[in-house]
Amino acid sequence: MAAYAIFIRNSISDPATFAEYGQKAGGTMAGHKVEPLVVYNPCETPEGEPAEGVVMVKFDTMDEAKAWYFGDAYQEVAKLRKASSDYRVILTEGL
């Protein structure tokens, strides 16, 4: 069953560090079968807190999504995201 990693950006507090995260995050997907579906396209928030940006990537399985997200390569780069911005991250299975 397909799985999705959804990143919802609430705010950026350090643009320079966040830019470094943006430069490095894509490289962590090497060796993983992943399909980007949404990458900071214009978005609207008709309910709830507004989102500044959304990223959604598709994996073949939840195990593959977790292997990437919790893997050493992404977790090292994620430190930059966590230090420079406020995000919600959701891993979910699809249909």
N, CA and C atoms as an extended XYZ file, in Angstrom:
285
Properties=species:S:1:pos:R:3:atomname:S:1:resname:S:1:resid:I:1 pbc="F F F"
N         0.839       -1.171        0.000 N   MET     1
C         0.000        0.000        0.000 CA  MET     1
C         0.890        1.242        0.000 C   MET     1
N         0.575        2.209       -0.845 N   ALA     2
C         1.348        3.443       -0.932 CA  ALA     2
C         1.322        4.186        0.398 C   ALA     2
N         2.375        4.944        0.636 N   ALA     3
C         2.471        5.778        1.836 CA  ALA     3
C         2.970        7.148        1.426 C   ALA     3
N         2.622        8.139        2.224 N   TYR     4
C         2.948        9.519        1.912 CA  TYR     4
C         3.611       10.191        3.106 C   TYR     4
N         4.608       11.005        2.819 N   ALA     5
C         5.207       11.881        3.817 CA  ALA     5
C         4.719       13.282        3.482 C   ALA     5
N         4.047       13.912        4.424 N   ILE     6
C         3.471       15.235        4.224 CA  ILE     6
C         4.144       16.194        5.205 C   ILE     6
N         4.733       17.245        4.650 N   PHE     7
C         5.415       18.263        5.440 CA  PHE     7
C         4.619       19.545        5.317 C   PHE     7
N         4.164       20.084        6.436 N   ILE     8
C         3.393       21.321        6.449 CA  ILE     8
C         4.218       22.372        7.181 C   ILE     8
N         4.632       23.388        6.434 N   ARG     9
C         5.448       24.443        7.036 CA  ARG     9
C         4.542       25.506        7.625 C   ARG     9
N         4.722       25.754        8.923 N   ASN    10
C         3.972       26.789        9.624 CA  ASN    10
C         4.683       28.131        9.533 C   ASN    10
N         6.007       28.123        9.695 N   SER    11
C         6.771       29.369        9.655 CA  SER    11
C         8.262       29.069        9.538 C   SER    11
N         9.008       30.089        9.107 N   ILE    12
C        10.473       30.030        9.040 CA  ILE    12
C        11.013       31.086        9.992 C   ILE    12
N        11.967       30.699       10.826 N   SER    13
C        12.574       31.645       11.761 CA  SER    13
C        13.998       32.028       11.360 C   SER    13
N        14.649       31.200       10.522 N   ASP    14
C        16.037       31.440       10.107 CA  ASP    14
C        16.149       31.089        8.623 C   ASP    14
N        15.917       32.058        7.744 N   PRO    15
C        15.915       31.764        6.304 CA  PRO    15
C        17.223       31.181        5.771 C   PRO    15
N        18.361       31.612        6.278 N   ALA    16
C        19.641       31.103        5.779 CA  ALA    16
C        19.805       29.614        6.098 C   ALA    16
N        19.496       29.224        7.314 N   THR    17
C        19.604       27.816        7.690 CA  THR    17
C        18.560       26.990        6.957 C   THR    17
N        17.370       27.558        6.784 N   PHE    18
C        16.337       26.839        6.043 CA  PHE    18
C        16.757       26.641        4.591 C   PHE    18
N        17.411       27.608        3.992 N   ALA    19
C        17.898       27.470        2.617 CA  ALA    19
C        18.921       26.337        2.523 C   ALA    19
N        19.759       26.201        3.534 N   GLU    20
C        20.732       25.100        3.562 CA  GLU    20
C        20.006       23.762        3.627 C   GLU    20
N        18.961       23.688        4.448 N   TYR    21
C        18.131       22.472        4.503 CA  TYR    21
C        17.573       22.166        3.116 C   TYR    21
N        17.036       23.177        2.447 N   GLY    22
C        16.451       22.977        1.127 CA  GLY    22
C        17.451       22.454        0.116 C   GLY    22
N        18.685       22.877        0.232 N   GLN    23
C        19.724       22.412       -0.682 CA  GLN    23
C        20.113       20.966       -0.420 C   GLN    23
N        19.993       20.512        0.811 N   LYS    24
C        20.481       19.182        1.191 CA  LYS    24
C        19.394       18.110        1.263 C   LYS    24
N        18.147       18.497        1.474 N   ALA    25
C        17.091       17.510        1.727 CA  ALA    25
C        16.887       16.552        0.560 C   ALA    25
N        16.874       17.063       -0.662 N   GLY    26
C        16.641       16.209       -1.823 CA  GLY    26
C        17.669       15.113       -1.962 C   GLY    26
N        18.906       15.384       -1.614 N   GLY    27
C        19.960       14.387       -1.705 CA  GLY    27
C        19.757       13.192       -0.793 C   GLY    27
N        18.969       13.365        0.257 N   THR    28
C        18.744       12.257        1.186 CA  THR    28
C        17.815       11.198        0.592 C   THR    28
N        17.183       11.519       -0.539 N   MET    29
C        16.256       10.577       -1.173 CA  MET    29
C        16.967        9.596       -2.099 C   MET    29
N        18.256        9.804       -2.335 N   ALA    30
C        19.017        8.892       -3.185 CA  ALA    30
C        18.946        7.482       -2.595 C   ALA    30
N        18.664        6.515       -3.448 N   GLY    31
C        18.562        5.135       -2.997 CA  GLY    31
C        17.188        4.754       -2.497 C   GLY    31
N        16.266        5.693       -2.474 N   HIS    32
C        14.895        5.432       -2.052 CA  HIS    32
C        13.978        5.635       -3.252 C   HIS    32
N        13.002        4.759       -3.401 N   LYS    33
C        12.014        4.935       -4.461 CA  LYS    33
C        10.964        5.898       -3.938 C   LYS    33
N        11.016        7.124       -4.431 N   VAL    34
C        10.161        8.190       -3.921 CA  VAL    34
C         9.682        9.035       -5.094 C   VAL    34
N         8.454        9.508       -5.005 N   GLU    35
C         7.876       10.341       -6.054 CA  GLU    35
C         7.368       11.642       -5.427 C   GLU    35
N         8.016       12.773       -5.717 N   PRO    36
C         7.499       14.047       -5.223 CA  PRO    36
C         6.157       14.351       -5.900 C   PRO    36
N         5.165       14.723       -5.122 N   LEU    37
C         3.842       15.058       -5.647 CA  LEU    37
C         3.534       16.541       -5.509 C   LEU    37
N         3.947       17.141       -4.403 N   VAL    38
C         3.725       18.555       -4.132 CA  VAL    38
C         5.007       19.091       -3.514 C   VAL    38
N         5.517       20.192       -4.064 N   VAL    39
C         6.722       20.801       -3.512 CA  VAL    39
C         6.526       22.314       -3.487 C   VAL    39
N         5.964       22.786       -2.398 N   TYR    40
C         5.754       24.213       -2.154 CA  TYR    40
C         4.975       24.906       -3.268 C   TYR    40
N         3.990       24.226       -3.825 N   ASN    41
C         3.089       24.874       -4.782 CA  ASN    41
C         2.191       25.838       -4.010 C   ASN    41
N         1.565       26.795       -4.703 N   PRO    42
C         0.628       27.673       -3.995 CA  PRO    42
C        -0.446       26.836       -3.287 C   PRO    42
N        -0.781       27.220       -2.069 N   CYS    43
C        -1.790       26.465       -1.326 CA  CYS    43
C        -2.706       27.423       -0.579 C   CYS    43
N        -3.890       26.934       -0.283 N   GLU    44
C        -4.872       27.665        0.511 CA  GLU    44
C        -5.235       26.807        1.709 C   GLU    44
N        -5.569       27.450        2.812 N   THR    45
C        -5.957       26.739        4.028 CA  THR    45
C        -7.367       27.184        4.399 C   THR    45
N        -8.405       26.509        3.863 N   PRO    46
C        -9.764       26.931        4.166 CA  PRO    46
C       -10.190       26.641        5.603 C   PRO    46
N        -9.477       25.748        6.298 N   GLU    47
C        -9.780       25.455        7.701 CA  GLU    47
C        -8.479       25.292        8.470 C   GLU    47
N        -8.486       25.646        9.710 N   GLY    48
C        -7.319       25.462       10.569 CA  GLY    48
C        -6.284       26.552       10.372 C   GLY    48
N        -5.138       26.342       11.013 N   GLU    49
C        -4.050       27.301       10.941 CA  GLU    49
C        -3.500       27.357        9.512 C   GLU    49
N        -3.187       28.544        9.009 N   PRO    50
C        -2.649       28.649        7.657 CA  PRO    50
C        -1.293       27.954        7.532 C   PRO    50
N        -1.040       27.392        6.369 N   ALA    51
C         0.243       26.772        6.064 CA  ALA    51
C         1.008       27.696        5.132 C   ALA    51
N         2.300       27.885        5.411 N   GLU    52
C         3.148       28.661        4.509 CA  GLU    52
C         3.559       27.831        3.296 C   GLU    52
N         3.630       26.527        3.469 N   GLY    53
C         4.052       25.667        2.379 CA  GLY    53
C         3.799       24.215        2.708 C   GLY    53
N         3.680       23.404        1.656 N   VAL    54
C         3.405       21.978        1.812 CA  VAL    54
C         4.285       21.189        0.842 C   VAL    54
N         4.831       20.087        1.341 N   VAL    55
C         5.541       19.115        0.515 CA  VAL    55
C         4.894       17.765        0.767 C   VAL    55
N         4.630       17.016       -0.306 N   MET    56
C         4.088       15.665       -0.166 CA  MET    56
C         4.838       14.755       -1.122 C   MET    56
N         5.395       13.684       -0.579 N   VAL    57
C         6.105       12.702       -1.395 CA  VAL    57
C         5.502       11.324       -1.173 C   VAL    57
N         5.540       10.518       -2.233 N   LYS    58
C         4.916        9.195       -2.220 CA  LYS    58
C         5.992        8.109       -2.186 C   LYS    58
N         5.750        7.120       -1.343 N   PHE    59
C         6.586        5.932       -1.253 CA  PHE    59
C         5.717        4.717       -1.555 C   PHE    59
N         6.324        3.612       -1.921 N   ASP    60
C         5.548        2.400       -2.209 CA  ASP    60
C         4.900        1.819       -0.963 C   ASP    60
N         5.572        1.946        0.179 N   THR    61
C         5.060        1.367        1.428 CA  THR    61
C         5.400        2.276        2.611 C   THR    61
N         4.713        2.067        3.714 N   MET    62
C         5.016        2.799        4.940 CA  MET    62
C         6.424        2.468        5.430 C   MET    62
N         6.833        1.204        5.286 N   ASP    63
C         8.184        0.838        5.699 CA  ASP    63
C         9.229        1.646        4.941 C   ASP    63
N         9.007        1.867        3.629 N   GLU    64
C         9.954        2.655        2.845 CA  GLU    64
C         9.937        4.119        3.275 C   GLU    64
N         8.760        4.650        3.569 N   ALA    65
C         8.671        6.033        4.046 CA  ALA    65
C         9.427        6.197        5.363 C   ALA    65
N         9.239        5.261        6.260 N   LYS    66
C         9.920        5.323        7.550 CA  LYS    66
C        11.424        5.135        7.398 C   LYS    66
N        11.832        4.257        6.490 N   ALA    67
C        13.264        4.023        6.273 CA  ALA    67
C        13.948        5.317        5.833 C   ALA    67
N        13.284        6.077        4.969 N   TRP    68
C        13.854        7.355        4.544 CA  TRP    68
C        13.793        8.375        5.682 C   TRP    68
N        12.601        8.601        6.236 N   TYR    69
C        12.432        9.655        7.233 CA  TYR    69
C        13.310        9.434        8.464 C   TYR    69
N        13.330        8.220        8.986 N   PHE    70
C        14.083        7.934       10.198 CA  PHE    70
C        15.537        7.549        9.917 C   PHE    70
N        15.905        7.493        8.634 N   GLY    71
C        17.281        7.139        8.267 CA  GLY    71
C        18.271        8.220        8.690 C   GLY    71
N        19.520        7.809        8.851 N   ASP    72
C        20.558        8.725        9.308 CA  ASP    72
C        20.711        9.935        8.391 C   ASP    72
N        20.655        9.720        7.065 N   ALA    73
C        20.887       10.822        6.122 CA  ALA    73
C        19.848       11.914        6.300 C   ALA    73
N        18.550       11.540        6.321 N   TYR    74
C        17.534       12.588        6.460 CA  TYR    74
C        17.537       13.178        7.857 C   TYR    74
N        17.706       12.372        8.875 N   GLN    75
C        17.678       12.906       10.236 CA  GLN    75
C        18.796       13.918       10.474 C   GLN    75
N        19.937       13.723        9.836 N   GLU    76
C        21.022       14.698        9.966 CA  GLU    76
C        20.615       16.026        9.334 C   GLU    76
N        20.040       15.978        8.137 N   VAL    77
C        19.601       17.193        7.444 CA  VAL    77
C        18.389       17.813        8.146 C   VAL    77
N        17.526       16.988        8.708 N   ALA    78
C        16.327       17.483        9.388 CA  ALA    78
C        16.678       18.403       10.560 C   ALA    78
N        17.870       18.251       11.109 N   LYS    79
C        18.297       19.147       12.193 CA  LYS    79
C        18.272       20.602       11.728 C   LYS    79
N        18.624       20.821       10.459 N   LEU    80
C        18.598       22.179        9.908 CA  LEU    80
C        17.163       22.694        9.819 C   LEU    80
N        16.245       21.830        9.376 N   ARG    81
C        14.836       22.220        9.281 CA  ARG    81
C        14.287       22.554       10.661 C   ARG    81
N        14.580       21.699       11.619 N   LYS    82
C        14.051       21.896       12.963 CA  LYS    82
C        14.622       23.144       13.631 C   LYS    82
N        15.861       23.497       13.292 N   ALA    83
C        16.497       24.674       13.882 CA  ALA    83
C        16.026       25.975       13.233 C   ALA    83
N        15.424       25.879       12.046 N   SER    84
C        15.133       27.089       11.284 CA  SER    84
C        13.661       27.320       10.978 C   SER    84
N        12.807       26.366       11.361 N   SER    85
C        11.408       26.489       10.958 CA  SER    85
C        10.516       25.647       11.860 C   SER    85
N         9.230       25.910       11.757 N   ASP    86
C         8.220       25.151       12.494 CA  ASP    86
C         7.417       24.355       11.469 C   ASP    86
N         7.391       23.050       11.622 N   TYR    87
C         6.722       22.142       10.686 CA  TYR    87
C         5.848       21.155       11.424 C   TYR    87
N         4.875       20.628       10.710 N   ARG    88
C         4.167       19.409       11.089 CA  ARG    88
C         4.552       18.379       10.036 C   ARG    88
N         4.867       17.165       10.461 N   VAL    89
C         5.222       16.100        9.522 CA  VAL    89
C         4.293       14.932        9.790 C   VAL    89
N         3.702       14.420        8.715 N   ILE    90
C         2.747       13.322        8.816 CA  ILE    90
C         3.184       12.208        7.878 C   ILE    90
N         3.252       10.995        8.392 N   LEU    91
C         3.434        9.805        7.558 CA  LEU    91
C         2.106        9.067        7.586 C   LEU    91
N         1.575        8.773        6.409 N   THR    92
C         0.263        8.127        6.339 CA  THR    92
C         0.194        7.167        5.168 C   THR    92
N        -0.588        6.132        5.336 N   GLU    93
C        -0.833        5.213        4.222 CA  GLU    93
C        -1.961        5.747        3.353 C   GLU    93
N        -1.882        5.406        2.072 N   GLY    94
C        -2.929        5.813        1.131 CA  GLY    94
C        -3.855        4.654        0.835 C   GLY    94
N        -4.564        4.801       -0.258 N   LEU    95
C        -5.505        3.761       -0.663 CA  LEU    95
C        -4.820        2.714       -1.503 C   LEU    95
